Each structure stands twice: as C-alpha cells, then as structure tokens.
Short mmCIF file of C-alpha atoms in Angstrom, two decimals:
data_model
loop_
_atom_site.label_atom_id
_atom_site.label_comp_id
_atom_site.label_asym_id
_atom_site.label_seq_id
_atom_site.Cartn_x
_atom_site.Cartn_y
_atom_site.Cartn_z
CA MET A 33 102.75 48.25 72.11
CA ARG A 34 99.80 50.49 72.99
CA VAL A 35 96.51 49.50 71.32
CA ALA A 36 93.58 51.93 71.62
CA LEU A 37 90.03 50.82 70.84
CA GLU A 38 87.28 53.25 69.90
CA LEU A 39 84.44 52.07 72.17
CA GLN A 40 81.80 54.63 71.21
CA SER A 41 79.52 52.05 69.60
CA CYS A 42 79.26 50.19 72.94
CA CYS A 43 77.35 53.13 74.41
CA GLY A 44 73.54 53.08 74.38
CA ASN A 45 71.26 50.16 73.50
CA ARG A 46 73.71 47.72 71.93
CA SER A 47 73.02 45.78 68.77
CA GLY A 48 75.09 44.85 65.74
CA ILE A 49 78.27 46.95 65.76
CA GLY A 50 77.93 47.78 69.46
CA THR A 51 77.62 44.12 70.40
CA TYR A 52 80.61 43.15 68.25
CA THR A 53 82.78 45.87 69.80
CA TYR A 54 81.70 45.06 73.35
CA GLU A 55 82.10 41.29 73.09
CA LEU A 56 85.59 41.53 71.61
CA ALA A 57 86.80 44.29 73.93
CA ARG A 58 85.73 42.58 77.15
CA ARG A 59 87.81 39.50 76.26
CA LEU A 60 91.08 41.32 75.62
CA LYS A 61 93.91 41.07 78.12
CA ASN A 62 97.33 42.64 78.14
CA GLY A 63 100.05 40.28 77.00
CA ASP A 64 102.29 39.30 74.10
CA GLY A 65 103.63 42.84 74.18
CA LEU A 66 100.18 44.43 73.77
CA GLU A 67 98.64 46.91 76.20
CA PHE A 68 94.96 47.74 75.61
CA SER A 69 92.92 50.83 76.40
CA GLY A 70 89.62 52.29 75.25
CA ASN A 71 88.51 55.72 74.01
CA VAL A 72 85.03 57.15 74.65
CA PHE A 73 83.42 60.56 74.17
CA ASP A 74 81.26 61.32 77.22
CA PHE A 75 79.57 64.71 77.11
CA PRO A 76 78.24 66.14 80.41
CA LEU A 77 74.48 66.45 81.11
CA ARG A 78 73.83 63.03 79.54
CA ARG A 79 73.92 59.55 81.01
CA SER A 80 77.57 58.70 81.52
CA ASN A 81 78.91 56.44 78.81
CA LEU A 82 81.15 54.86 81.44
CA ASP A 83 78.07 52.90 82.55
CA PHE A 84 78.10 51.07 79.20
CA VAL A 85 81.77 50.05 79.31
CA LYS A 86 82.17 49.17 82.99
CA ASP A 87 82.47 45.45 82.16
CA ILE A 88 85.34 46.08 79.77
CA HIS A 89 88.45 45.52 81.86
CA MET A 90 90.95 47.98 80.45
CA PRO A 91 91.70 51.64 81.12
CA VAL A 92 89.12 53.82 79.35
CA HIS A 93 90.09 57.34 78.35
CA ILE A 94 87.23 59.85 78.44
CA GLN A 95 86.86 62.92 76.22
CA ARG A 96 84.32 65.38 77.69
CA SER A 97 85.02 68.51 75.64
CA MET A 98 82.41 67.74 72.97
CA PRO A 99 79.98 64.98 71.90
CA TYR A 100 81.25 62.48 69.36
CA GLY A 101 78.62 63.66 66.82
CA VAL A 102 80.03 67.18 66.91
CA TYR A 103 83.60 65.94 66.52
CA ARG A 104 82.56 63.85 63.49
CA ARG A 105 80.90 66.88 61.84
CA ILE A 106 83.82 69.27 62.31
CA TRP A 107 86.87 67.08 61.72
CA ASP A 108 87.09 68.09 58.04
CA PHE A 109 87.02 71.81 58.92
CA VAL A 110 88.83 72.09 62.24
CA PRO A 111 92.32 70.51 62.21
CA LEU A 112 92.07 68.75 65.57
CA PRO A 113 94.58 65.89 65.79
CA TYR A 114 93.06 62.75 67.27
CA GLY A 115 95.98 62.83 69.71
CA MET A 116 94.51 65.99 71.25
CA MET A 117 91.39 64.01 72.12
CA PHE A 118 93.01 60.86 73.48
CA PRO A 119 96.48 59.63 74.48
CA PRO A 120 98.62 58.49 71.55
CA ALA A 121 98.73 54.79 70.64
CA ASP A 122 100.82 52.60 68.40
CA VAL A 123 97.71 50.93 66.93
CA ASN A 124 94.22 52.47 66.84
CA VAL A 125 91.13 50.35 66.13
CA PHE A 126 87.96 52.05 64.86
CA PHE A 127 84.91 49.78 65.02
CA ASN A 128 82.38 51.86 63.10
CA PHE A 129 83.68 51.93 59.49
CA ILE A 130 85.31 55.37 59.63
CA VAL A 131 88.86 56.33 60.62
CA PRO A 132 89.03 60.01 61.63
CA PRO A 133 91.64 62.23 59.99
CA ARG A 134 94.94 63.09 61.66
CA VAL A 135 95.41 59.89 63.65
CA ARG A 136 99.00 58.99 64.56
CA GLY A 137 100.08 55.37 64.64
CA ARG A 138 98.75 52.44 62.66
CA CYS A 139 94.99 52.18 62.10
CA ILE A 140 92.58 49.28 61.75
CA ALA A 141 89.02 49.88 60.55
CA ALA A 142 86.11 47.49 61.04
CA VAL A 143 83.94 47.31 57.92
CA TYR A 144 80.95 45.01 58.27
CA ASP A 145 79.24 45.06 54.88
CA MET A 146 78.77 47.02 51.68
CA THR A 147 75.12 47.94 52.17
CA TYR A 148 75.84 51.52 51.13
CA LEU A 149 76.84 50.29 47.65
CA ARG A 150 74.58 47.23 47.25
CA TYR A 151 71.36 48.55 48.83
CA PRO A 152 71.73 52.32 49.27
CA GLU A 153 67.94 52.77 49.12
CA THR A 154 67.58 50.85 52.40
CA MET A 155 69.79 53.24 54.39
CA LYS A 156 69.09 56.44 56.26
CA GLU A 157 70.27 59.23 54.01
CA SER A 158 72.61 60.83 56.57
CA ASN A 159 74.37 57.49 57.17
CA LEU A 160 74.60 56.87 53.44
CA ARG A 161 76.15 60.28 52.78
CA ASN A 162 78.61 59.77 55.63
CA LEU A 163 79.85 56.50 54.14
CA GLU A 164 79.92 57.83 50.59
CA LYS A 165 82.01 60.77 51.76
CA ASN A 166 84.37 58.99 54.13
CA MET A 167 84.68 55.30 53.28
CA VAL A 168 87.33 55.33 50.55
CA ARG A 169 89.67 57.77 52.27
CA SER A 170 89.09 55.98 55.55
CA LEU A 171 90.29 52.71 54.02
CA GLU A 172 93.26 54.53 52.52
CA ARG A 173 94.20 55.66 56.05
CA SER A 174 93.86 52.08 57.36
CA ASP A 175 96.79 49.71 57.62
CA GLY A 176 94.39 46.80 58.05
CA ILE A 177 90.67 46.07 57.85
CA ILE A 178 88.65 43.62 59.88
CA THR A 179 85.33 42.28 58.69
CA ILE A 180 82.90 39.64 59.90
CA SER A 181 82.55 37.04 57.12
CA GLU A 182 84.28 35.74 54.03
CA PHE A 183 81.35 37.12 52.07
CA SER A 184 81.99 40.64 53.34
CA LYS A 185 85.70 40.28 52.62
CA ARG A 186 84.90 39.48 48.98
CA GLU A 187 82.50 42.43 48.80
CA ILE A 188 85.07 44.86 50.20
CA CYS A 189 87.80 43.63 47.86
CA ASP A 190 85.57 43.49 44.76
CA LEU A 191 83.67 46.76 45.22
CA LEU A 192 86.44 48.94 46.63
CA GLY A 193 89.53 47.33 45.10
CA VAL A 194 91.11 46.58 48.48
CA PRO A 195 93.92 43.97 48.37
CA LYS A 196 92.85 40.66 49.92
CA GLU A 197 95.83 40.54 52.24
CA LYS A 198 94.71 43.77 53.87
CA VAL A 199 91.33 42.35 54.97
CA HIS A 200 91.06 40.00 57.96
CA VAL A 201 87.93 38.02 58.90
CA VAL A 202 87.04 38.08 62.60
CA TYR A 203 83.67 36.36 63.00
CA CYS A 204 80.85 37.27 65.34
CA ALA A 205 79.29 34.73 67.72
CA ALA A 206 76.07 34.37 69.68
CA SER A 207 75.72 37.10 72.29
CA LEU A 208 73.37 35.80 74.96
CA PRO A 209 72.95 36.30 78.72
CA GLN A 210 73.54 33.56 81.25
CA ARG A 211 69.90 33.68 82.36
CA GLN A 212 66.57 34.04 80.57
CA SER A 213 63.50 35.90 81.80
CA PRO A 214 60.65 33.59 82.91
CA GLN A 215 58.55 32.58 79.90
CA GLU A 216 55.24 33.44 81.60
CA GLN A 217 56.38 36.97 82.41
CA VAL A 218 57.68 37.59 78.90
CA ARG A 219 54.47 36.32 77.30
CA ALA A 220 52.35 38.51 79.55
CA ARG A 221 54.57 41.56 79.00
CA PHE A 222 54.27 41.42 75.21
CA GLY A 223 50.76 40.02 74.77
CA ILE A 224 51.81 36.59 73.48
CA ARG A 225 48.89 34.22 73.95
CA GLY A 226 49.94 31.02 72.17
CA PRO A 227 52.47 29.66 69.65
CA TYR A 228 54.45 32.28 67.75
CA LEU A 229 56.96 32.95 65.00
CA LEU A 230 59.85 35.24 65.89
CA TYR A 231 61.88 37.90 64.10
CA VAL A 232 64.75 39.76 65.83
CA GLY A 233 66.46 42.78 64.28
CA THR A 234 66.06 46.46 63.60
CA VAL A 235 62.74 47.50 62.08
CA GLU A 236 64.03 48.93 58.80
CA PRO A 237 63.76 48.25 55.04
CA ARG A 238 66.94 46.15 54.65
CA LYS A 239 65.53 43.53 57.01
CA ASN A 240 62.72 42.79 54.53
CA LEU A 241 59.90 42.87 57.09
CA ARG A 242 57.26 43.88 54.57
CA ARG A 243 57.72 40.62 52.69
CA LEU A 244 57.76 38.72 55.97
CA LEU A 245 54.41 40.30 56.85
CA ARG A 246 53.02 39.35 53.43
CA ALA A 247 54.23 35.77 53.90
CA TYR A 248 52.58 35.68 57.31
CA ARG A 249 49.35 37.02 55.79
CA ARG A 250 49.41 34.15 53.27
CA LEU A 251 49.75 31.60 56.03
CA LYS A 252 46.92 33.16 58.00
CA ARG A 253 44.54 33.31 55.02
CA GLU A 254 45.42 30.01 53.36
CA GLU A 255 45.98 27.81 56.41
CA ASN A 256 44.79 29.83 59.38
CA ILE A 257 47.90 29.07 61.40
CA PRO A 258 47.39 29.81 65.13
CA HIS A 259 50.76 31.52 65.45
CA GLN A 260 51.36 35.16 66.23
CA LEU A 261 54.29 36.95 64.57
CA VAL A 262 56.50 38.61 67.20
CA CYS A 263 58.94 41.23 65.86
CA VAL A 264 61.68 42.20 68.31
CA GLY A 265 63.89 45.22 67.73
CA ALA A 266 64.19 48.97 67.85
CA ASN A 267 62.82 51.26 65.17
CA GLY A 268 65.31 52.01 62.44
CA TRP A 269 65.15 54.29 59.45
CA ASN A 270 61.95 54.49 57.38
CA SER A 271 59.93 52.03 59.44
CA ARG A 272 56.60 53.73 58.68
CA GLU A 273 55.79 51.56 55.63
CA ILE A 274 56.51 48.41 57.63
CA TYR A 275 53.97 49.39 60.27
CA GLN A 276 51.48 50.28 57.53
CA GLU A 277 51.89 46.75 56.14
CA ALA A 278 50.94 45.41 59.56
CA GLU A 279 47.90 47.66 60.12
CA GLU A 280 45.33 44.98 59.26
CA PHE A 281 46.56 42.90 62.20
CA GLN A 282 46.19 45.68 64.79
CA GLY A 283 42.84 44.64 66.16
CA SER A 284 43.64 40.93 66.34
CA GLY A 285 47.01 41.23 68.05
CA ASP A 286 48.37 38.65 65.63
CA VAL A 287 51.43 40.80 64.93
CA VAL A 288 53.39 42.10 67.93
CA PHE A 289 56.14 44.73 67.73
CA THR A 290 57.98 44.70 71.06
CA GLY A 291 60.57 47.41 70.43
CA TYR A 292 64.02 47.01 71.95
CA VAL A 293 64.05 44.35 74.69
CA SER A 294 66.53 43.26 77.33
CA ALA A 295 68.95 40.44 76.56
CA GLU A 296 67.16 38.23 79.10
CA ASP A 297 63.77 38.81 77.46
CA LYS A 298 65.23 38.23 73.99
CA ALA A 299 66.73 34.90 75.03
CA ALA A 300 63.39 33.76 76.42
CA LEU A 301 61.63 34.76 73.20
CA TYR A 302 64.09 32.73 71.12
CA ALA A 303 63.67 29.70 73.36
CA GLY A 304 59.86 29.81 73.28
CA SER A 305 59.40 30.30 69.54
CA ASP A 306 58.26 27.58 67.13
CA ALA A 307 60.39 29.09 64.35
CA PHE A 308 62.74 32.01 63.91
CA VAL A 309 62.33 33.82 60.57
CA PHE A 310 65.06 36.08 59.17
CA PRO A 311 64.45 37.13 55.54
CA SER A 312 67.00 39.97 55.50
CA LEU A 313 68.14 41.17 52.09
CA TYR A 314 71.74 41.80 53.03
CA GLU A 315 73.86 40.94 56.08
CA GLY A 316 77.58 41.05 56.70
CA PHE A 317 77.13 38.25 59.23
CA GLY A 318 73.64 37.82 60.68
CA MET A 319 73.88 37.37 64.44
CA PRO A 320 70.17 36.74 65.22
CA PRO A 321 69.97 33.39 63.34
CA LEU A 322 73.06 32.21 65.21
CA GLU A 323 71.51 33.24 68.54
CA ALA A 324 68.30 31.40 67.66
CA MET A 325 70.23 28.25 66.74
CA HIS A 326 72.24 28.45 69.95
CA LEU A 327 68.97 28.32 71.92
CA GLY A 328 67.49 25.45 69.93
CA CYS A 329 65.03 27.40 67.79
CA PRO A 330 64.67 26.15 64.16
CA VAL A 331 65.52 28.85 61.62
CA VAL A 332 64.03 30.01 58.32
CA CYS A 333 66.65 32.23 56.72
CA ALA A 334 67.24 34.20 53.53
CA ASN A 335 69.48 32.54 50.96
CA ALA A 336 71.37 35.79 50.49
CA ALA A 337 74.65 37.56 51.24
CA SER A 338 76.59 36.07 54.18
CA LEU A 339 73.69 34.10 55.67
CA PRO A 340 74.32 30.72 53.95
CA GLU A 341 77.96 30.94 55.08
CA ILE A 342 76.89 31.44 58.71
CA VAL A 343 73.96 29.02 59.03
CA GLY A 344 75.45 26.26 56.87
CA GLN A 345 73.07 23.28 56.61
CA ALA A 346 71.25 24.26 59.80
CA ALA A 347 68.43 26.44 58.39
CA GLU A 348 65.61 26.32 55.86
CA LEU A 349 66.83 28.73 53.17
CA VAL A 350 64.30 30.84 51.24
CA ASP A 351 64.30 33.45 48.49
CA PRO A 352 64.01 36.80 50.33
CA LEU A 353 62.51 38.47 47.23
CA ASP A 354 59.56 36.04 47.10
CA ASP A 355 57.01 36.21 49.93
CA ALA A 356 55.46 32.94 48.69
CA ASP A 357 58.80 31.18 49.19
CA ILE A 358 59.20 32.72 52.65
CA ALA A 359 55.73 31.36 53.48
CA ARG A 360 56.74 27.96 52.08
CA GLY A 361 59.79 27.80 54.34
CA ILE A 362 57.76 28.67 57.42
CA ARG A 363 55.04 26.18 56.44
CA ARG A 364 57.59 23.39 56.15
CA LEU A 365 58.86 23.92 59.67
CA LEU A 366 55.38 24.21 61.17
CA SER A 367 53.97 21.17 59.35
CA ASP A 368 56.95 18.84 59.80
CA ARG A 369 57.98 19.00 63.42
CA GLU A 370 60.45 16.14 63.02
CA TYR A 371 62.29 18.18 60.37
CA ALA A 372 62.10 21.28 62.57
CA GLN A 373 63.60 19.36 65.48
CA SER A 374 66.44 18.05 63.32
CA LEU A 375 67.18 21.61 62.19
CA ALA A 376 67.22 22.74 65.82
CA GLU A 377 69.73 20.03 66.71
CA THR A 378 71.92 20.80 63.69
CA GLY A 379 71.65 24.49 64.55
CA ARG A 380 73.04 24.00 68.04
CA ARG A 381 76.11 22.31 66.57
CA GLN A 382 76.51 25.00 63.92
CA ALA A 383 76.32 27.78 66.52
CA GLN A 384 79.10 26.15 68.52
CA ARG A 385 81.48 26.68 65.60
CA PHE A 386 81.52 30.40 66.49
CA SER A 387 82.81 31.75 69.80
CA TRP A 388 83.84 35.18 71.01
CA GLU A 389 86.95 33.68 72.61
CA ARG A 390 88.22 32.38 69.26
CA SER A 391 87.26 35.64 67.60
CA ALA A 392 89.19 37.64 70.22
CA GLU A 393 92.25 35.45 69.56
CA LYS A 394 91.97 36.11 65.82
CA PHE A 395 91.53 39.83 66.54
CA VAL A 396 94.75 39.93 68.57
CA LYS A 397 96.62 38.08 65.79
CA THR A 398 95.31 40.65 63.31
CA ILE A 399 96.54 43.53 65.48
CA MET A 400 99.99 41.96 65.70
CA ALA A 401 100.13 41.29 61.96
CA VAL A 402 99.21 44.91 61.18
CA ALA A 403 101.72 46.23 63.72
CA GLU A 404 104.50 44.11 62.24
CA GLN A 405 103.93 45.13 58.62
#
C-alpha cells in the first residue's frame, strides 16, 4: 500500500506544524504492507527544499513546475489533478489542514485546532479566509482526520459535526536536539546578563504576549525582580502591538526578543531559565511547555484549551485573561524555590509520557485503520 506524505510544512524554519510533520515522517519505515514516500514542491531559483527533508529516509517526489503557493491559489480554477503533480498513492496524508481537490486514493488531513472559529481575530486574515473557504469541504474529502490532543478532537467534533470515530489523536512530543549551545555563548549572543524568565513561541496575538508583558511589568514595579524576560520566536501576524507594549523596556534591556533561534540555542535557553511562562489563549497541544519540562525548567502555563491535558499536575496554572494572575503564578515559582524544583521534577516525568516513537506507531495504526475502512 503506497502512502504519500505532503512534506511542504517541513521546509523553511520549522515550528509547530513543520516540527510535527518532520518528527513523524523521519520515524516511518516501510513494513506491515506500507510503503512511504514524500511530496514536496521545490521551485527553481530558491533554496532547494530537499535540504529540509534530507533526514527523512523515504523517497521524496519533487514538483518543480510551480511553487506550492501558486498551486494552492489556482486549484479551484484550473482542474489539475493532484496525480499530475505527484505519483498516485493509495493513501495521501496532508499535514496542513487542507486537502487539495482532485486527489485519488484515500485522504487523511491533520487538523491541529479550531483557532479559526474560536479566536478568528488572532489570525492573519489570509490564513483565516483560506480555512473558512476550504476547511469544511476538505474534511468532507478526508477519510480520516488526525489531531494532536483529546481537546482538539472534541473541538473538531463539536464545532464541525465530524463523527468521533473519524478523528484520531496522535500526540506531539518534545522536539529537542542532542546537544545544547554553551550557556555563556547564548547569554552573550542575546544580551542576557542575569536570571531570566522565558517564553518560546511565535510573536502573535494568540500567544497572549501583551498580558505577559503587563504581568512582567507588575513584578518589576511591585517587587523589582532582577529577572529579564526573554521572548524566543519568529514574528507572526500583527506583532506590532506586542512590541509597542514592550517599548518602555527598550532602554533597560529587561525584555529581550531574540527572533527565531536554532534548536541548540533554544535548548540552552530552556535549561538556563528560572521559569518558563506560556500564557497562550488557545493551543491544540502546546509543545513549548513540554520541551521546557523535558529540560527541567518549571512551567507557568495558561489554564486553557489543551494545555491542562498536556502539562497535567506539572505546571502552575494561571488565568490567561488576567495579567495579575499570570504575575501571581510567576511570583510563586520565584519566591518558593522548593515548589519550583518539585514542579521541575514532576515536569520531567510528565514529559516522558509523550514520545515521537509512540506517536509514529499510533500514526501508522491510523493509516491502516483508514485504509481498511
């Protein structure tokens, strides 16, 4: 049985969907009657996307006739069968929500959350319109759906009326390198001069960074904590207001925005932080808290969406809509180091409950179940 994976999201600086796709795909091996391959658009005159999938050990089929973005814009108007782009497969897996039209064989779509329905104001308008236009018919074309938490499964079933038996949960896990960058080099590179709080994630409204900055301001004014706030992640949509919220800290260097960093630098930043703070409004899974726990960093986390399911009893949960409560959670970890250490130890155990190997096994079982329907 030929199984083709759309690997486009692996290409470029990976986070979120790209990490999920990459970590699953690189653990798949032919067997049990399954034969895997990947599909990638790779337009000339750009960096070759083959560089991003070289560690995925399966044949990768390349389409060089047009960029993926162009194909996505014209597929409603130009009747190009997907089989003209890539070799036919018995099962096709699309990791970025949308199943293109005119795909032969069975289809599985990965749907990570329902942000576009729950928090549409936090999304880039072009992405929102794409999901509004394509999501329902994409799910109708799908023979199975994978998602990344029981919370997201409930959201998909409740909001879109999808039968529960059609949705399969394949969890994420911590995605960390084998080595970390030296702490001294990382601190010097990003201007970190002492103890710090850490946030990791895209700089965009859904991640609730404005309230995190207000909570940090409270702690600075009321208790004069010595910590810097280090925010790691690439710019997302509508980040301007977040940077405006941080303007008062520009001269002091108390707030550091690093931009996208290497996996080795990110691991070192987790390991050196006094507390990891993740007040996101809505997550289908929430990989950064799990990565922090894996590296022994105590976590302050929003009591929202999938996050309680993922962190269990291993994080200080706070109300993401209340900056005073976010500040309270941080204060508790900084003032009670014995409690923070116990959270770190519980967090390591919690993180070990999730592994990419187990997720890849569940993914293969899902493919077989869909194929046998």
